[in-house]
Coordinates of N, CA and C in Angstrom, one line a residue:
M82 N 103.3 210.1 12.6 CA 102.5 209.2 13.5 C 102.1 210.0 14.7
S83 N 100.8 210.0 15.0 CA 100.2 210.7 16.1 C 100.4 209.9 17.4
D84 N 100.5 210.6 18.5 CA 100.5 210.0 19.8 C 99.2 210.1 20.4
E85 N 98.4 209.0 20.4 CA 97.1 209.0 20.9 C 97.0 208.5 22.3
Y86 N 98.0 208.6 23.1 CA 98.0 208.1 24.5 C 97.2 209.1 25.3
Q87 N 96.2 208.6 26.0 CA 95.2 209.4 26.6 C 95.5 209.7 28.1
I88 N 96.3 208.9 28.7 CA 96.6 209.0 30.1 C 97.8 210.0 30.3
E89 N 97.6 211.0 31.2 CA 98.7 211.9 31.4 C 99.6 211.4 32.6
V90 N 100.8 211.2 32.3 CA 101.8 210.8 33.3 C 102.3 212.0 34.0
P91 N 102.2 212.0 35.4 CA 102.6 213.2 36.1 C 104.1 213.3 36.2
P92 N 104.5 214.6 36.3 CA 106.0 214.8 36.4 C 106.7 214.0 37.5
S93 N 106.0 213.8 38.6 CA 106.6 213.0 39.7 C 107.0 211.6 39.2
F94 N 106.2 211.1 38.3 CA 106.6 209.7 37.8 C 107.6 209.8 36.8
Y95 N 107.5 210.8 35.9 CA 108.6 210.9 34.9 C 110.0 211.1 35.6
A96 N 110.0 211.7 36.7 CA 111.2 212.0 37.4 C 111.9 210.7 37.8
L97 N 111.2 209.6 38.0 CA 111.8 208.3 38.3 C 112.6 207.8 37.1
Y98 N 112.3 208.2 35.9 CA 112.9 207.7 34.7 C 113.7 208.8 34.0
T99 N 114.1 209.8 34.7 CA 114.8 211.0 34.0 C 116.2 211.1 34.6
D100 N 117.2 211.3 33.7 CA 118.5 211.5 34.2 C 118.8 212.9 34.5
A101 N 120.1 213.2 34.9 CA 120.4 214.6 35.3 C 120.3 215.6 34.2
R102 N 120.3 215.1 32.9 CA 120.1 216.0 31.8 C 118.7 216.1 31.3
Q103 N 117.7 215.6 32.2 CA 116.3 215.6 31.9 C 115.9 214.8 30.7
R104 N 116.6 213.7 30.4 CA 116.3 212.8 29.4 C 115.8 211.5 30.0
L105 N 114.8 210.9 29.3 CA 114.2 209.6 29.8 C 115.3 208.5 29.7
T106 N 115.4 207.7 30.8 CA 116.3 206.6 30.8 C 115.7 205.3 30.2
E107 N 114.4 205.3 29.9 CA 113.7 204.2 29.3 C 112.9 204.8 28.2
P108 N 112.5 203.9 27.2 CA 111.6 204.4 26.2 C 110.3 204.9 26.8
L109 N 109.7 205.9 26.1 CA 108.4 206.5 26.6 C 107.4 205.4 26.8
R110 N 107.3 204.5 26.0 CA 106.3 203.4 26.1 C 106.4 202.6 27.4
V111 N 107.7 202.3 27.8 CA 108.0 201.6 29.0 C 107.6 202.5 30.2
V112 N 107.9 203.8 30.2 CA 107.5 204.7 31.3 C 106.0 204.7 31.4
R113 N 105.3 204.8 30.3 CA 103.9 204.9 30.4 C 103.3 203.6 30.9
D114 N 103.8 202.5 30.5 CA 103.3 201.2 31.0 C 103.6 201.0 32.5
R115 N 104.8 201.4 32.9 CA 105.1 201.4 34.3 C 104.2 202.3 35.2
Y116 N 103.9 203.5 34.6 CA 103.1 204.4 35.3 C 101.7 203.8 35.5
E117 N 101.1 203.2 34.4 CA 99.8 202.6 34.5 C 99.8 201.5 35.6
A118 N 100.8 200.7 35.6 CA 100.9 199.6 36.6 C 101.0 200.2 38.0
C119 N 101.8 201.2 38.2 CA 102.0 201.8 39.5 C 100.7 202.5 40.0
E120 N 100.1 203.2 39.1 CA 98.8 203.9 39.4 C 97.7 202.9 39.8
D121 N 97.6 201.8 39.0 CA 96.7 200.8 39.3 C 97.0 200.2 40.7
L122 N 98.2 199.9 41.0 CA 98.6 199.3 42.3 C 98.2 200.2 43.4
A123 N 98.5 201.5 43.3 CA 98.1 202.5 44.4 C 96.6 202.5 44.6
N124 N 95.9 202.4 43.5 CA 94.4 202.4 43.7 C 93.9 201.1 44.3
H125 N 94.5 200.0 44.0 CA 94.2 198.7 44.5 C 94.5 198.7 46.0
L126 N 95.5 199.4 46.4 CA 95.9 199.4 47.8 C 95.1 200.2 48.8
V127 N 94.2 201.0 48.2 CA 93.4 201.9 49.0 C 92.6 201.2 50.1
D128 N 91.8 200.2 49.6 CA 91.0 199.4 50.5 C 91.8 198.6 51.5
H129 N 92.9 198.1 51.0 CA 93.8 197.3 51.9 C 94.3 198.2 53.0
A130 N 94.7 199.4 52.7 CA 95.3 200.4 53.7 C 94.2 200.7 54.7
R131 N 93.0 201.0 54.3 CA 92.0 201.4 55.2 C 91.7 200.2 56.1
T132 N 91.7 199.0 55.6 CA 91.4 197.8 56.4 C 92.5 197.6 57.5
L133 N 93.8 197.8 57.1 CA 94.9 197.7 58.0 C 94.7 198.7 59.1
L134 N 94.4 199.9 58.8 CA 94.2 201.0 59.7 C 93.2 200.6 60.8
F135 N 92.1 200.1 60.3 CA 91.0 199.7 61.2 C 91.3 198.4 62.0
Q136 N 91.7 197.4 61.3 CA 91.9 196.1 62.0 C 93.1 196.1 63.0
L137 N 94.2 196.8 62.6 CA 95.4 196.7 63.5 C 95.4 197.9 64.5
G138 N 94.6 198.9 64.3 CA 94.6 200.0 65.2 C 95.9 200.8 65.2
V139 N 96.6 200.8 64.1 CA 97.8 201.6 64.0 C 97.6 202.9 63.4
T140 N 98.7 203.7 63.3 CA 98.5 205.0 62.7 C 98.6 205.0 61.2
E141 N 98.2 206.0 60.5 CA 98.3 206.1 59.1 C 99.7 206.0 58.6
D142 N 100.7 206.6 59.3 CA 102.1 206.4 59.0 C 102.5 205.0 59.1
D143 N 102.0 204.3 60.1 CA 102.4 202.8 60.2 C 101.9 202.0 59.0
V144 N 100.7 202.3 58.6 CA 100.1 201.6 57.4 C 101.0 201.9 56.2
L145 N 101.3 203.2 56.0 CA 102.1 203.5 54.8 C 103.5 202.9 54.8
E146 N 104.0 202.9 56.0 CA 105.4 202.3 56.2 C 105.3 200.8 55.9
R147 N 104.3 200.1 56.3 CA 104.1 198.7 56.1 C 103.9 198.4 54.6
C148 N 103.2 199.3 53.9 CA 103.0 199.1 52.5 C 104.3 199.3 51.8
L149 N 105.1 200.3 52.2 CA 106.4 200.6 51.5 C 107.3 199.4 51.7
R150 N 107.4 198.9 52.9 CA 108.2 197.7 53.2 C 107.8 196.5 52.3
G151 N 106.5 196.3 52.2 CA 106.0 195.2 51.3 C 106.3 195.4 49.9
L152 N 106.3 196.6 49.4 CA 106.6 196.9 48.0 C 108.0 197.0 47.7
D153 N 108.8 197.3 48.7 CA 110.3 197.5 48.5 C 111.0 196.2 48.5
T154 N 110.5 195.2 47.8 CA 111.1 193.9 47.7 C 111.2 193.5 46.3
P155 N 112.1 192.6 45.9 CA 112.2 192.2 44.5 C 110.9 191.5 44.0
E156 N 110.2 190.8 44.9 CA 109.0 190.0 44.6 C 107.8 190.9 44.2
S157 N 107.8 192.2 44.6 CA 106.7 193.1 44.4 C 106.5 193.4 42.9
G158 N 107.5 193.4 42.1 CA 107.4 193.7 40.7 C 107.6 195.2 40.4
V159 N 107.9 196.0 41.5 CA 108.2 197.4 41.3 C 109.6 197.7 41.8
S160 N 110.2 198.7 41.3 CA 111.5 199.1 41.8 C 111.4 199.9 43.1
G161 N 112.4 200.1 43.8 CA 112.4 200.9 45.1 C 111.8 202.2 44.9
A162 N 112.2 202.9 43.8 CA 111.7 204.2 43.5 C 110.2 204.2 43.2
E163 N 109.8 203.2 42.4 CA 108.4 203.0 42.1 C 107.6 202.7 43.4
A164 N 108.2 201.9 44.2 CA 107.5 201.6 45.5 C 107.2 202.8 46.3
R165 N 108.2 203.7 46.4 CA 108.0 204.9 47.1 C 106.9 205.8 46.4
W166 N 107.0 205.9 45.1 CA 106.0 206.6 44.4 C 104.6 206.1 44.6
V167 N 104.4 204.8 44.6 CA 103.1 204.1 44.8 C 102.6 204.5 46.2
V168 N 103.4 204.4 47.2 CA 103.0 204.7 48.6 C 102.7 206.2 48.7
H169 N 103.4 207.0 48.1 CA 103.1 208.5 48.1 C 101.7 208.7 47.4
R170 N 101.5 208.0 46.3 CA 100.2 208.2 45.6 C 99.1 207.6 46.4
L171 N 99.4 206.5 47.1 CA 98.4 205.9 48.0 C 98.0 206.9 49.1
A172 N 99.0 207.6 49.7 CA 98.7 208.6 50.7 C 97.8 209.7 50.1
E173 N 98.1 210.1 48.9 CA 97.3 211.2 48.3 C 95.9 210.7 48.1
L174 N 95.7 209.5 47.6 CA 94.3 208.9 47.4 C 93.5 208.8 48.7
L175 N 94.2 208.5 49.8 CA 93.6 208.4 51.1 C 93.4 209.7 51.8
G176 N 94.1 210.7 51.3 CA 94.1 212.0 52.0 C 94.9 212.0 53.3
W177 N 95.9 211.1 53.3 CA 96.8 211.0 54.5 C 98.1 211.7 54.2
P178 N 98.8 212.2 55.2 CA 100.1 212.8 55.0 C 101.1 211.7 54.6
F179 N 102.0 212.0 53.7 CA 103.0 211.1 53.3 C 104.2 211.0 54.3
L180 N 104.8 209.9 54.4 CA 106.0 209.7 55.3 C 107.1 210.6 54.9
P181 N 107.3 211.7 55.6 CA 108.4 212.6 55.2 C 109.8 212.0 55.6
D182 N 109.9 211.2 56.6 CA 111.2 210.7 57.0 C 111.5 209.3 56.4
A183 N 110.7 208.8 55.5 CA 111.0 207.5 54.9 C 112.2 207.7 54.1
P184 N 113.1 206.7 54.1 CA 114.4 206.8 53.3 C 114.1 206.8 51.9
T185 N 114.8 207.6 51.1 CA 114.6 207.6 49.7 C 115.5 206.5 49.1
P186 N 114.9 205.6 48.3 CA 115.6 204.5 47.7 C 116.8 205.1 46.9
P187 N 117.9 204.4 46.8 CA 119.1 204.9 46.1 C 118.9 205.3 44.7
E188 N 118.0 204.5 44.0 CA 117.8 204.8 42.5 C 116.9 206.0 42.3
A189 N 116.3 206.5 43.4 CA 115.5 207.7 43.3 C 116.3 209.0 43.6
R190 N 117.5 208.8 44.1 CA 118.3 210.0 44.5 C 119.0 210.5 43.2
G191 N 119.2 211.8 43.2 CA 119.8 212.5 42.1 C 121.2 212.4 42.0

């Protein structure tokens, strides 16, 4: 059976679902589906983040922190590790520096 999946999942996302022995902790299909959802979410947040920056007159770090706090809730539909990944990806898409001092969610720690 050939694997015709066309979207390349970056190593940074695979790391969210990899154990200490470098094995996936979820089936590959689940990881791919979660990646697509998180990538879409980051892309959808671009305009929202720019609007917050303009309307609130806050810093880029403040906007990213607000996004992280909003995503780091059970209602968001993403895990804490995924929330951090989404905000990091959002920062990349916007060309903003990522929050280096933001706490790493427990499930993302090694």
